[in-house]
Structure formats: C-alpha cells, structure tokens
Amino acid sequence: MTLSTRAMGWALLALVLATPTLAKDQPGPITVFIAKKIVTMDPTQPTATAVAVRDGQILSVGSLQDLAPWLKNNKHTIDEQFKDKVLMPGFIDPHLHPLLARSHSRPSGSRPSPGA
C-alpha cells in the first residue's frame, strides 16, 4: 500500500465515521400547523393562521403565504389537525407555592412508589 492509498483509506474512514455526526447537524423537516386562529401575544401581530416548527422550535408565525420563504427549499409537511381550532401559547409557571413544594418533596433516599 502506497502512502497516497493509505492516506485515502484514512480519509475514507474519517468520512464514514463523521457521517452520523453530519446527519445530526442537518435540520429536521418543518411542520406547518394551520389553525383557524393563532394568538401570538405579539402586539405587532396579535393573530395568525399558520406556524412553522422545526426540531421543537418555532421558526415563523403568520399566514401560509408568510411562511413560503421557509418552505420553498426545505422539506415540510402541512398539518391541518387544528384547522378549526384556536391555538394559544402555553403558560408555564416556574414557581411553586410553599405547600405545593412540600407535598412534592420526599425524604432523601426514599423511592417513589410505582403508582406515583
């Protein structure tokens, strides 16, 4: 095996090993959810009818025509399961009231029961 053949072999091995990593870096497909109304909580655009989501993140909100630049060159699906519904942002309250926190605490070392 000559040096150049050996170098090509190492390069090929590196490419094969890197392929799964490269695949992970590729963004997933876009899902566009269509709704009767989407409440955005944005005073400049209080409502919309479509939202584009990829890998758990919102890309854009507006009409289907507004989302066209995102969809033009990206793999996507249109999901109409909410076409007759109103979508609103979910609100997550990160604090716990003292009594609620106490009811969820367990002594250290204890295990939860299967039904918990």
Coordinates of C-alpha atoms in Angstrom, one line a residue:
M1 CA 0.0 0.0 0.0
T2 CA 1.5 3.3 -1.0
L3 CA 1.3 6.4 1.1
S4 CA -1.3 8.0 -1.0
T5 CA -3.5 4.9 -0.9
R6 CA -3.1 4.7 2.9
A7 CA -4.0 8.4 3.2
M8 CA -7.1 7.9 1.0
G9 CA -8.0 4.9 3.2
W10 CA -7.8 7.1 6.4
A11 CA -9.7 9.9 4.7
L12 CA -12.5 7.4 3.7
L13 CA -12.6 6.0 7.3
A14 CA -12.8 9.5 8.7
L15 CA -15.7 10.3 6.3
V16 CA -17.6 7.2 7.3
L17 CA -17.1 7.9 11.0
A18 CA -18.2 11.5 10.6
T19 CA -21.3 10.8 8.5
P20 CA -23.6 10.2 11.6
T21 CA -22.3 13.4 13.1
L22 CA -23.0 15.3 9.9
A23 CA -26.5 13.8 9.7
K24 CA -27.3 15.0 13.2
D25 CA -26.3 18.6 12.3
Q26 CA -28.8 18.6 9.4
P27 CA -32.1 20.3 10.5
G28 CA -35.2 18.2 10.5
P29 CA -38.2 18.7 8.4
I30 CA -40.5 21.7 9.0
T31 CA -44.1 21.1 10.2
V32 CA -46.6 23.9 9.5
F33 CA -49.6 23.9 11.7
I34 CA -52.7 25.5 10.2
A35 CA -55.3 26.9 12.6
K36 CA -58.5 29.0 12.5
K37 CA -56.7 31.5 14.7
I38 CA -53.3 31.6 16.4
V39 CA -53.0 34.0 19.3
T40 CA -49.4 35.2 19.2
M41 CA -49.2 37.6 22.2
D42 CA -47.2 39.9 19.9
P43 CA -48.8 43.4 19.8
T44 CA -47.5 44.0 16.3
Q45 CA -49.1 40.8 15.0
P46 CA -51.7 39.6 17.5
T47 CA -53.1 36.8 15.4
A48 CA -52.0 34.4 12.7
T49 CA -53.3 31.3 10.9
A50 CA -50.1 29.3 10.5
V51 CA -47.0 28.4 12.5
A52 CA -43.8 26.7 11.2
V53 CA -42.0 24.4 13.7
R54 CA -38.7 22.6 13.2
D55 CA -36.9 20.4 15.9
G56 CA -39.2 21.8 18.6
Q57 CA -38.6 25.5 17.8
I58 CA -40.9 28.0 16.3
L59 CA -39.4 29.3 13.1
S60 CA -42.1 31.7 11.9
V61 CA -45.7 32.7 12.5
G62 CA -48.1 34.3 10.1
S63 CA -50.2 33.2 7.1
L64 CA -49.2 30.3 4.9
Q65 CA -48.0 32.8 2.3
D66 CA -45.8 34.5 5.0
L67 CA -44.2 31.1 5.7
A68 CA -43.4 30.5 2.0
P69 CA -39.7 31.5 2.2
W70 CA -39.2 28.9 4.9
L71 CA -41.0 26.2 2.9
K72 CA -39.6 26.9 -0.6
N73 CA -36.3 25.0 -0.2
N74 CA -37.0 22.9 2.9
K75 CA -38.7 19.6 3.4
H76 CA -42.0 20.2 5.1
T77 CA -45.5 18.9 5.9
I78 CA -48.7 20.8 6.4
D79 CA -50.6 19.6 9.5
E80 CA -54.3 20.6 9.4
Q81 CA -55.4 18.9 12.7
F82 CA -56.0 22.4 14.2
K83 CA -57.7 24.0 11.2
D84 CA -60.9 24.6 13.1
K85 CA -59.3 25.4 16.4
V86 CA -57.7 28.4 18.2
L87 CA -54.1 28.0 19.3
M88 CA -52.6 29.9 22.2
P89 CA -49.2 29.9 23.8
G90 CA -48.8 27.6 26.8
F91 CA -48.1 29.3 30.0
I92 CA -45.6 27.6 32.4
D93 CA -45.5 28.9 35.9
P94 CA -42.0 28.1 37.2
H95 CA -42.6 28.8 40.8
L96 CA -44.1 26.5 43.4
H97 CA -46.2 27.7 46.3
P98 CA -44.7 26.5 49.7
L99 CA -47.4 24.0 50.4
L100 CA -47.2 22.5 46.9
A101 CA -43.4 22.2 47.1
R102 CA -43.8 20.4 50.5
S103 CA -46.3 17.9 49.0
H104 CA -43.9 17.0 46.3
S105 CA -40.8 16.6 48.4
R106 CA -39.7 13.2 49.7
P107 CA -37.1 12.3 52.4
S108 CA -33.7 11.7 50.8
G109 CA -33.1 8.1 50.0
S110 CA -36.8 7.2 49.6
R111 CA -38.1 5.7 46.4
P112 CA -41.3 6.7 44.7
S113 CA -44.0 4.0 44.5
P114 CA -44.9 2.6 41.1
G115 CA -48.2 4.5 41.2
A116 CA -46.5 7.8 42.0

